[in-house]
Amino acid sequence: MIFVFKTNVDSISKVKKVTPKLNRLFPNSKWNFDLEDCDNILRFECKDDNIEKVIFLMKVIGFECEAL
């Protein structure tokens, strides 16, 4: 499954803050940020439906995250 999220992660330093947490909680997933997109897109690919978990994690660590 591929999910797309709008975020406020707008710099490499913010991506570096998120990286270890996403990798730890979702070890079997692939994800990336598109910092050139106006919505700072997070593309998330995994086998399970993790939409709510991704949104919750992002909000807990201080970022906005909304499924598109």
mmCIF file of C-alpha atoms in Angstrom:
data_model
loop_
_atom_site.group_PDB
_atom_site.id
_atom_site.type_symbol
_atom_site.label_atom_id
_atom_site.label_comp_id
_atom_site.label_asym_id
_atom_site.label_seq_id
_atom_site.Cartn_x
_atom_site.Cartn_y
_atom_site.Cartn_z
ATOM 1 C CA MET A 1 0.000 0.000 0.000
ATOM 2 C CA ILE A 2 1.202 3.512 -0.749
ATOM 3 C CA PHE A 3 0.034 6.444 1.342
ATOM 4 C CA VAL A 4 0.599 10.132 0.709
ATOM 5 C CA PHE A 5 0.642 12.719 3.478
ATOM 6 C CA LYS A 6 0.846 16.495 3.578
ATOM 7 C CA THR A 7 3.370 17.577 6.246
ATOM 8 C CA ASN A 8 5.243 20.602 7.541
ATOM 9 C CA VAL A 9 8.594 18.813 7.283
ATOM 10 C CA ASP A 10 10.326 21.398 5.110
ATOM 11 C CA SER A 11 14.053 20.896 5.642
ATOM 12 C CA ILE A 12 16.715 18.208 5.733
ATOM 13 C CA SER A 13 17.251 18.820 9.458
ATOM 14 C CA LYS A 14 13.586 18.026 10.126
ATOM 15 C CA VAL A 15 13.812 14.880 7.983
ATOM 16 C CA LYS A 16 16.823 13.818 10.076
ATOM 17 C CA LYS A 17 14.711 14.258 13.222
ATOM 18 C CA VAL A 18 11.932 12.039 11.820
ATOM 19 C CA THR A 19 14.134 9.374 10.199
ATOM 20 C CA PRO A 20 15.122 7.265 13.225
ATOM 21 C CA LYS A 21 11.583 7.235 14.571
ATOM 22 C CA LEU A 22 9.979 6.159 11.283
ATOM 23 C CA ASN A 23 12.668 3.532 10.731
ATOM 24 C CA ARG A 24 12.281 2.145 14.254
ATOM 25 C CA LEU A 25 8.472 1.959 14.247
ATOM 26 C CA PHE A 26 8.063 0.875 10.627
ATOM 27 C CA PRO A 27 11.141 -1.273 9.844
ATOM 28 C CA ASN A 28 9.583 -3.011 6.839
ATOM 29 C CA SER A 29 8.377 0.130 5.094
ATOM 30 C CA LYS A 30 9.810 2.512 2.509
ATOM 31 C CA TRP A 31 9.230 6.231 2.802
ATOM 32 C CA ASN A 32 10.542 9.567 1.568
ATOM 33 C CA PHE A 33 9.805 13.265 1.763
ATOM 34 C CA ASP A 34 9.407 15.544 -1.253
ATOM 35 C CA LEU A 35 10.678 18.849 0.133
ATOM 36 C CA GLU A 36 10.284 20.543 -3.251
ATOM 37 C CA ASP A 37 6.524 19.969 -3.249
ATOM 38 C CA CYS A 38 4.415 22.784 -1.757
ATOM 39 C CA ASP A 39 2.783 20.246 0.608
ATOM 40 C CA ASN A 40 6.102 18.705 1.745
ATOM 41 C CA ILE A 41 4.779 15.293 0.792
ATOM 42 C CA LEU A 42 5.594 12.156 2.752
ATOM 43 C CA ARG A 43 5.197 9.050 0.590
ATOM 44 C CA PHE A 44 4.906 5.934 2.681
ATOM 45 C CA GLU A 45 4.906 2.375 1.327
ATOM 46 C CA CYS A 46 4.112 -0.590 3.543
ATOM 47 C CA LYS A 47 2.216 -3.877 3.631
ATOM 48 C CA ASP A 48 -0.244 -2.846 6.343
ATOM 49 C CA ASP A 49 -2.678 0.029 6.768
ATOM 50 C CA ASN A 50 -0.613 2.336 8.959
ATOM 51 C CA ILE A 51 -2.246 5.673 8.177
ATOM 52 C CA GLU A 52 -3.322 6.462 11.721
ATOM 53 C CA LYS A 53 -0.036 5.255 13.208
ATOM 54 C CA VAL A 54 2.013 7.472 10.872
ATOM 55 C CA ILE A 55 -0.160 10.523 11.598
ATOM 56 C CA PHE A 56 -0.004 9.868 15.338
ATOM 57 C CA LEU A 57 3.785 9.456 15.334
ATOM 58 C CA MET A 58 4.325 12.635 13.334
ATOM 59 C CA LYS A 59 2.095 14.632 15.663
ATOM 60 C CA VAL A 60 3.756 13.194 18.783
ATOM 61 C CA ILE A 61 7.173 14.336 17.580
ATOM 62 C CA GLY A 62 5.839 17.787 16.753
ATOM 63 C CA PHE A 63 4.939 17.782 13.067
ATOM 64 C CA GLU A 64 1.741 18.268 11.143
ATOM 65 C CA CYS A 65 0.663 15.304 9.056
ATOM 66 C CA GLU A 66 -2.524 14.866 7.057
ATOM 67 C CA ALA A 67 -3.500 12.028 4.721
ATOM 68 C CA LEU A 68 -4.220 13.060 1.150
#
